[in-house]
Structures are given as C-alpha cells and as structure tokens.
CSV table of C-alpha atoms in Angstrom, one decimal:
chain,number,residue,atom,x,y,z
N,1,PHE,CA,0.1,-0.1,-0.1
N,2,THR,CA,1.1,3.7,0.0
N,3,TYR,CA,1.3,5.8,2.7
N,4,GLU,CA,1.6,9.5,1.6
N,5,LYS,CA,4.4,9.0,-1.0
N,6,TYR,CA,6.1,6.3,0.3
N,7,ALA,CA,5.1,2.4,-1.2
N,8,ILE,CA,5.3,0.0,1.7
N,9,ASP,CA,5.1,-3.6,1.7
N,10,LEU,CA,4.5,-5.1,4.9
N,11,THR,CA,5.6,-8.8,5.7
N,12,CYS,CA,4.1,-10.7,9.0
N,13,ASN,CA,4.7,-14.0,10.0
N,14,ASN,CA,6.8,-14.9,7.2
N,15,MET,CA,10.2,-15.6,7.7
N,16,MET,CA,11.1,-16.1,4.0
N,17,GLY,CA,10.7,-12.0,3.3
N,18,ILE,CA,13.4,-11.8,5.9
N,19,HIS,CA,15.9,-14.4,4.7
N,20,ASN,CA,15.4,-12.8,1.3
N,21,SER,CA,16.3,-9.4,2.7
N,22,TRP,CA,19.4,-10.7,4.2
N,23,LEU,CA,20.3,-12.6,0.9
N,24,LEU,CA,20.4,-9.4,-0.9
N,25,LEU,CA,21.9,-7.7,1.7
N,26,ALA,CA,24.9,-10.5,1.2
N,27,TYR,CA,25.1,-9.9,-2.5
N,28,TRP,CA,25.1,-6.3,-2.0
N,29,THR,CA,28.1,-6.4,0.4
N,30,CYS,CA,29.9,-9.1,-1.9
N,31,ASP,CA,30.3,-6.5,-4.7
N,32,GLN,CA,28.8,-2.8,-4.4
N,33,ARG,CA,28.5,-2.5,-8.0
N,34,ALA,CA,25.7,-4.8,-8.1
N,35,HIS,CA,23.7,-2.4,-5.6
N,36,ILE,CA,24.8,0.5,-7.9
N,37,LEU,CA,23.5,-1.5,-11.2
N,38,ILE,CA,20.3,-2.2,-9.4
N,39,LYS,CA,19.7,1.3,-8.2
N,40,CYS,CA,20.2,2.6,-11.8
N,41,LEU,CA,18.1,0.5,-13.2
N,42,LYS,CA,15.1,0.8,-10.7
N,43,TYR,CA,15.2,4.4,-11.5
N,44,HIS,CA,15.0,4.1,-15.1
N,45,LEU,CA,12.4,1.6,-15.1
N,46,LYS,CA,10.5,3.3,-13.0
N,47,GLN,CA,10.7,6.5,-14.9
N,48,GLN,CA,9.2,4.2,-17.8
N,49,GLY,CA,6.4,2.6,-15.7
N,50,VAL,CA,7.9,-0.9,-15.8
N,51,ILE,CA,8.4,-1.4,-12.1
N,52,ASP,CA,5.2,-1.4,-10.3
N,53,GLY,CA,4.3,-4.9,-8.3
N,54,ALA,CA,0.9,-3.5,-7.3
N,55,SER,CA,-0.2,-3.6,-10.8
N,56,TRP,CA,1.1,-7.0,-11.8
N,57,TYR,CA,4.6,-5.3,-13.6
N,58,LEU,CA,7.8,-6.2,-12.7
N,59,THR,CA,8.5,-6.1,-8.8
N,60,SER,CA,11.9,-4.6,-7.6
N,61,TYR,CA,12.6,-7.9,-5.9
N,62,ALA,CA,12.3,-9.7,-9.1
N,63,LEU,CA,14.6,-7.2,-10.8
N,64,CYS,CA,16.9,-7.8,-8.1
N,65,LEU,CA,17.2,-11.5,-8.8
N,66,MET,CA,17.3,-10.9,-12.5
N,67,VAL,CA,20.5,-8.7,-12.0
N,68,ILE,CA,22.1,-11.2,-9.4
N,69,ALA,CA,21.5,-14.1,-12.0
N,70,PHE,CA,22.9,-12.0,-14.8
N,71,LEU,CA,26.2,-11.1,-12.7
N,72,GLN,CA,26.6,-14.5,-11.5
N,73,GLU,CA,26.6,-15.5,-15.0
N,74,LYS,CA,29.5,-12.8,-16.1
N,75,LYS,CA,31.2,-14.3,-12.8
N,76,VAL,CA,30.5,-11.1,-11.1
N,77,LEU,CA,28.9,-12.4,-8.1
N,78,PRO,CA,29.3,-16.0,-6.3
N,79,ASN,CA,26.7,-18.0,-5.9
N,80,LEU,CA,25.9,-17.8,-2.3
N,81,GLN,CA,23.5,-20.6,-2.2
N,82,GLU,CA,25.7,-23.2,-3.2
N,83,GLY,CA,26.6,-26.0,-0.6
C-alpha cells in the first residue's frame, strides 16, 4: 500500500521475506557495483512505468534477482546459495 508518497510492503509472520532481505544484503556486500547497477535500473524502469508490483508489472525484488543472476553468469557475483 502507499502511505503518503512512500510505497510500503509489509510482511507478517513470514520468515522467508526476512531471509530474502538478508540474502540481497549479502550480495550487495560482495560487490557494491551490483547495488549501484540495481539502483540505476530501478530508477530508469520506474520512470518508464515498468516497475510496479501492485499493478502486476515487474517488482523490485524480481529485478534484483534478475540482476544477481546476470552478474553470477558473468562471474561478477558468487552463488551464495551453493552448498
């Protein structure tokens, strides 16, 4: 929902959301370029109206996963979920 000008996503009794947030943070600490790239892409895609999870478009989290997968393919980021 939106409170004034801020979009807010609340999670209650769902530990998966917390684990996902920690995983994203772990990737950002591996290489700050990943975080910078995502911030730039989010800004550009929001301007184009592509990122809007409430309207069934691309969510910010989905964008993060796609960028992480791309950077793993290019050997910029490691796979932190491998055993």
